[in-house]
mmCIF file of C-alpha atoms in Angstrom:
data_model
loop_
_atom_site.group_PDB
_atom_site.id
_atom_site.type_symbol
_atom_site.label_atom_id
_atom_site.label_comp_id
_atom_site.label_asym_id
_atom_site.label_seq_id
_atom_site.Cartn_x
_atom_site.Cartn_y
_atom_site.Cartn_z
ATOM 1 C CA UNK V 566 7.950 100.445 -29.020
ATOM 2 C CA UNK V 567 10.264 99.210 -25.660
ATOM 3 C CA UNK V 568 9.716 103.234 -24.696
ATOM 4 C CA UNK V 569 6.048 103.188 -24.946
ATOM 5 C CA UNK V 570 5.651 99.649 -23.230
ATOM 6 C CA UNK V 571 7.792 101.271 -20.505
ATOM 7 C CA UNK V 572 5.871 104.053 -20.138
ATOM 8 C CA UNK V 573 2.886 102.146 -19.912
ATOM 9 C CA UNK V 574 3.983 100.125 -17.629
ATOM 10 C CA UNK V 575 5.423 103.111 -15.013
ATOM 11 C CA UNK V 576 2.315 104.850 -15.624
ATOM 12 C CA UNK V 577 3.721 107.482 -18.322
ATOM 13 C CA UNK V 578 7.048 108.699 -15.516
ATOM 14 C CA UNK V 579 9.596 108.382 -17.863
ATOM 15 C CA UNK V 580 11.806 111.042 -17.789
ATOM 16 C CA UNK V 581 14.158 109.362 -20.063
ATOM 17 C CA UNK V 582 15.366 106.070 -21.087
ATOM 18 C CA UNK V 583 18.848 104.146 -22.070
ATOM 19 C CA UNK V 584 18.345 102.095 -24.395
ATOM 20 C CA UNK V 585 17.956 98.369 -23.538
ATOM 21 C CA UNK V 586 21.266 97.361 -25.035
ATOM 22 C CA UNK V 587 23.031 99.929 -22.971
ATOM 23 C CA UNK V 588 21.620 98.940 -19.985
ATOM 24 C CA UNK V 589 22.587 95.077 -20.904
ATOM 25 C CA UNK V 590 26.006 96.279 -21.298
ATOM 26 C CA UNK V 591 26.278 98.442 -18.184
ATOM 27 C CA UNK V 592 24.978 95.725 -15.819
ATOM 28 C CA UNK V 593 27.531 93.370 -17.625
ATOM 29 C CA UNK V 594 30.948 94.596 -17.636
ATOM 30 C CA UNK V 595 33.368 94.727 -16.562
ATOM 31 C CA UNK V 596 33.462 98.513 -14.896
ATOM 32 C CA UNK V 597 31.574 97.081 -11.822
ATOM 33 C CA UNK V 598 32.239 98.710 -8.231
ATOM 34 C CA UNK V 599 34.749 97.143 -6.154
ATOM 35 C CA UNK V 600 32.229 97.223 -3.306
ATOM 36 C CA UNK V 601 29.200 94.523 -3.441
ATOM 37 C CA UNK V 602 25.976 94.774 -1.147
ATOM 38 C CA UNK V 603 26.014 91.847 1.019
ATOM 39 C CA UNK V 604 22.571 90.023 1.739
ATOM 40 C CA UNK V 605 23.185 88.472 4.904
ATOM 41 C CA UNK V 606 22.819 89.080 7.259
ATOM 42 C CA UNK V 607 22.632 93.056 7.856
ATOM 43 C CA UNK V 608 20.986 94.488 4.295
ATOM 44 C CA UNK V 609 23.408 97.634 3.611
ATOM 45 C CA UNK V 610 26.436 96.341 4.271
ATOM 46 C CA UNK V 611 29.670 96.506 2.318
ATOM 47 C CA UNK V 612 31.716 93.946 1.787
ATOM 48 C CA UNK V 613 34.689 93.445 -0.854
ATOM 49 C CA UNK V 614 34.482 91.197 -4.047
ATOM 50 C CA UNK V 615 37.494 89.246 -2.246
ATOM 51 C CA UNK V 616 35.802 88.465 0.868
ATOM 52 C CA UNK V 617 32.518 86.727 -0.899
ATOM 53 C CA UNK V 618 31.942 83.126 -0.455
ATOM 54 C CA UNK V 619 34.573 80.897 -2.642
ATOM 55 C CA UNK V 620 33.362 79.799 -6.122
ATOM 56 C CA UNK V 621 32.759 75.781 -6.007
ATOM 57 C CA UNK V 622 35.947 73.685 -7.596
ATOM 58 C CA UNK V 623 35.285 71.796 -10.979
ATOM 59 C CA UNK V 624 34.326 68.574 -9.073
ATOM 60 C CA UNK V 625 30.670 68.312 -7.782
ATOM 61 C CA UNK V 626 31.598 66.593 -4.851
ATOM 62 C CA UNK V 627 34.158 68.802 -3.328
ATOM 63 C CA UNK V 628 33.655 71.386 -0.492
ATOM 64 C CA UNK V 629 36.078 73.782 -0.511
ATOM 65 C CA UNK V 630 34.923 75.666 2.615
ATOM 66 C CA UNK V 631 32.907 74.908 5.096
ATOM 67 C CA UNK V 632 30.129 77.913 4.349
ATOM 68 C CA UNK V 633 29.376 75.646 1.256
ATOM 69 C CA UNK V 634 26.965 72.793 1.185
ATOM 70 C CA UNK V 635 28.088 69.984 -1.250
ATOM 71 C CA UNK V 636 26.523 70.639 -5.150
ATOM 72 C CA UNK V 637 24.051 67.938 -6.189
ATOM 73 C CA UNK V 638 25.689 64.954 -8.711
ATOM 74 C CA UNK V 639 24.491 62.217 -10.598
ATOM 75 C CA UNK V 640 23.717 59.272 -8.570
ATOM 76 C CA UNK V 641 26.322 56.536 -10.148
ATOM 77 C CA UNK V 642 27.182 53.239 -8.973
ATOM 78 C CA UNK V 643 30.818 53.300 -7.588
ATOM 79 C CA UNK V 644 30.632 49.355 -6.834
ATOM 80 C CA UNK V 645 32.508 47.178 -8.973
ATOM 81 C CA UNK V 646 29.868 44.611 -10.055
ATOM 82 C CA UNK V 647 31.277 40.976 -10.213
ATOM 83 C CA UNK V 648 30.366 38.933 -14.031
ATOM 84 C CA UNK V 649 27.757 36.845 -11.790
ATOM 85 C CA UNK V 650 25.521 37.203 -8.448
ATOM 86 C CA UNK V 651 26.425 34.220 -6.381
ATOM 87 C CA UNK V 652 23.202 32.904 -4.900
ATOM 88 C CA UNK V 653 22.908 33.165 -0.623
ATOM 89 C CA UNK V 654 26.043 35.881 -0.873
ATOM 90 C CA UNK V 655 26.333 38.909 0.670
ATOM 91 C CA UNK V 656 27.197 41.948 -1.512
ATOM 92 C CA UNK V 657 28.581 45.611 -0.537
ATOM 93 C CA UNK V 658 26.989 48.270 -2.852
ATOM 94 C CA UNK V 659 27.822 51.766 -2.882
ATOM 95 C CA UNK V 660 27.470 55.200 -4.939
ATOM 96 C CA UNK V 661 27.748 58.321 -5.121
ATOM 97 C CA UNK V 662 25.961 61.829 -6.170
ATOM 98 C CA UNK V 663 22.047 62.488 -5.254
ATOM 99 C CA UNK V 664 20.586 63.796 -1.984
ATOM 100 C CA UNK V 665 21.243 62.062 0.503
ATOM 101 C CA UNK V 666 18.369 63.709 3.176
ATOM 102 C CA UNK V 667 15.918 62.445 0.277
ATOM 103 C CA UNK V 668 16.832 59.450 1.097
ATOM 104 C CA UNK V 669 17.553 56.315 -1.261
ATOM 105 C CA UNK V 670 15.827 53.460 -2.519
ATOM 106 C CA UNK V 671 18.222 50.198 -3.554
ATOM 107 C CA UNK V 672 16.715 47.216 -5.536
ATOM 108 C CA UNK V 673 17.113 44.513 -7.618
ATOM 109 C CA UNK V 674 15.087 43.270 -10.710
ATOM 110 C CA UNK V 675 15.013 39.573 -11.662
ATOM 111 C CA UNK V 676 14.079 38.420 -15.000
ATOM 112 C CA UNK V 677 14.228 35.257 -16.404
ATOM 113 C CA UNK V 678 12.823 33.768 -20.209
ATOM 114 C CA UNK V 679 9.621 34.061 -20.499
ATOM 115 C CA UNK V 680 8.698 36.157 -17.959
ATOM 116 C CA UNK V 681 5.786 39.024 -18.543
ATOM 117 C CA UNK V 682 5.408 40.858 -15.313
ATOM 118 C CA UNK V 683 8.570 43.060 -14.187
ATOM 119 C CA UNK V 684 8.920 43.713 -10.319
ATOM 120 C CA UNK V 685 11.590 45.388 -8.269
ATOM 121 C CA UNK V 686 12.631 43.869 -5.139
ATOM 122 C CA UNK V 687 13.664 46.437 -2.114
ATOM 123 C CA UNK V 688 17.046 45.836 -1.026
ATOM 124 C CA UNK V 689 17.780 48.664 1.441
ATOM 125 C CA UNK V 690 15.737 52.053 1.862
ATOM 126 C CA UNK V 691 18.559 54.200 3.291
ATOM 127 C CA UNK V 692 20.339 57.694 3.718
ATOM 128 C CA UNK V 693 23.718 56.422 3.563
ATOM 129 C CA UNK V 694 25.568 55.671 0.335
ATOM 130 C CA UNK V 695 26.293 52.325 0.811
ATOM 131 C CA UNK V 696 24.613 48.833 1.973
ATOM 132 C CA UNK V 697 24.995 45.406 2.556
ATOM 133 C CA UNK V 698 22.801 43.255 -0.064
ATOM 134 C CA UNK V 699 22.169 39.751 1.170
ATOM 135 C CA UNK V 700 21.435 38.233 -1.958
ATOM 136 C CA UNK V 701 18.580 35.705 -1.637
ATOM 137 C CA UNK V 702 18.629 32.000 -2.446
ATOM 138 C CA UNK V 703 18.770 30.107 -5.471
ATOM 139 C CA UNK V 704 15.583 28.135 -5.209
ATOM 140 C CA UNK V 705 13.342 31.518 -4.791
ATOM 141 C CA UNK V 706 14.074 31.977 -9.291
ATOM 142 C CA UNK V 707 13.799 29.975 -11.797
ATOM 143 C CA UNK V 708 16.766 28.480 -14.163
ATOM 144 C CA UNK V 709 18.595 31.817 -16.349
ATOM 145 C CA UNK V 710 17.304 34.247 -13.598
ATOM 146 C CA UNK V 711 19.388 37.475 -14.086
ATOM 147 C CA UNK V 712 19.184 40.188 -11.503
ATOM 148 C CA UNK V 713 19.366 44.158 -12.186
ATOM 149 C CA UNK V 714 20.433 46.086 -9.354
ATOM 150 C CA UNK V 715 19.492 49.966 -9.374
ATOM 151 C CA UNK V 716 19.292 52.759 -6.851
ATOM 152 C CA UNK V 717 17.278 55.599 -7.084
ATOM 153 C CA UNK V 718 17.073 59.099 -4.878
ATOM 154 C CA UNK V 719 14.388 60.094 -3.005
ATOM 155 C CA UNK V 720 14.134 63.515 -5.045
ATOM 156 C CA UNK V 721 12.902 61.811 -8.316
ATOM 157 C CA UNK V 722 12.718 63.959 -11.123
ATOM 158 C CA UNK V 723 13.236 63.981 -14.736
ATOM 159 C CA UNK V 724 16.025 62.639 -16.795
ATOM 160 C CA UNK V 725 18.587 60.255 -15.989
ATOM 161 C CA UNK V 726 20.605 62.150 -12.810
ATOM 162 C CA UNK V 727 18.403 60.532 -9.972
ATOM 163 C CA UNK V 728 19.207 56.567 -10.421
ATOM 164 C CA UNK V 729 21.190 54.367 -11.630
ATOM 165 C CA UNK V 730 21.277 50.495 -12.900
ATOM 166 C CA UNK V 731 23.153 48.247 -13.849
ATOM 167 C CA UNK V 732 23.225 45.648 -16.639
ATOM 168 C CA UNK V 733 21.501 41.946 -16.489
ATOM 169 C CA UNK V 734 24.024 40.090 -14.299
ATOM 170 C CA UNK V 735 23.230 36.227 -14.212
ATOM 171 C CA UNK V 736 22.214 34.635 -10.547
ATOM 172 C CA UNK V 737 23.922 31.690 -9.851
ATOM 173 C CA UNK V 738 24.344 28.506 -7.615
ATOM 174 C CA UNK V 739 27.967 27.346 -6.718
ATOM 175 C CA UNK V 740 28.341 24.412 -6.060
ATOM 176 C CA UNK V 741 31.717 24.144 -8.176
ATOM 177 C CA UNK V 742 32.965 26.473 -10.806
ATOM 178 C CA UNK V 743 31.879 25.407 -13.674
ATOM 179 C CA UNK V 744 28.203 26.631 -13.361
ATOM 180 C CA UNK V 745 29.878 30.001 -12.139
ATOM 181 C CA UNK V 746 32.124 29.708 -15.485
ATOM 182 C CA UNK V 747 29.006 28.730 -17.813
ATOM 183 C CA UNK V 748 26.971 31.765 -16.752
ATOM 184 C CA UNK V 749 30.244 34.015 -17.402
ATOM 185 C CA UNK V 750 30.712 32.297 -21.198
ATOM 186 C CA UNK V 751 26.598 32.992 -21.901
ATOM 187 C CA UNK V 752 26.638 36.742 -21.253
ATOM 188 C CA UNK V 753 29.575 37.292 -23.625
#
């Protein structure tokens, strides 16, 4: 059957044919020439197996020569988010992973009881990965406001690799620590 679809295919030229398992196992062994063609940037040219580009290292992040470009990670928050956002504060965010010439988009979410429209809030629209968040004043939210914080990359796409967000962390006012304290106690 594989013989006659080839043959149609090659308009009936076949001299002979290896069988497709063969062929599999030819083009997959280990018996391969020392010698590779090279596709850049003279066609034809010889070079040895040695002298090809390095493989990457295990982490994504990591050039290990400068003829690489840096492989693509997950965008993940590296900022180590405090138990509560402290109303009229300013707060450093940074991550790391997704493309960076995409650009990124950094928000925050605010919910509160009750509430039954969801909108994000632009904090910074950026192609570094990292920003200052000036975090806005307590009177703008009502009372139990909590605040999600994401950032997303500029590629999009499916799945879970192009943003990343955190948990509800409770806004607060402080005046003295026992508000800050009583917001802590609520989310555990």
């Amino acid at each position: 059957m594989r013989l006659l679809l080839l043959a149609a295919l090659f308009g009936s030229k076949i001299v002979g044919a290896v069988p497709v398992d063969a062929a599999y196992e030819a083009a997959h062994s280990e018996n391969r020439p020392a010698w590779l063609l090279k596709s850049d940037p003279n066609p034809g040219d010889r070079v040895p197996v040695d002298e090809q580009a390095p493989k990457p290292s295990g982490d994504p992040f990591a050039i290990t020569d400068s003829s690489q470009t840096p492989l693509l990670g997950p965008l993940r928050w590296t900022t180590s988010f405090p138990d509560a956002i402290e109303a009229d504060a300013t707060l450093s965010l940074s991550w790391v992973g997704g493309y960076a010439p995409s650009g990124f988009e950094v928000f925050y979410i605010p919910t509160w009881p009750g509430q039954r429209m969801y909108h994000q809030h632009e904090i910074a629209n950026t192609t570094d990965r990292n920003t200052v968040w000036s975090v806005p004043s307590y009177d703008f939210f009502p009372e139990d406001t909590t605040f999600i914080i994401g950032v997303k990359d500029g590629t999009g796409g499916p799945g879970g690799e192009w943003y990343d967000l955190t948990g509800p962390l409770p806004f607060v006012h402080l005046p003295d620590a026992t508000e800050f304290e009583a917001a802590i106690a609520g989310r555990t």
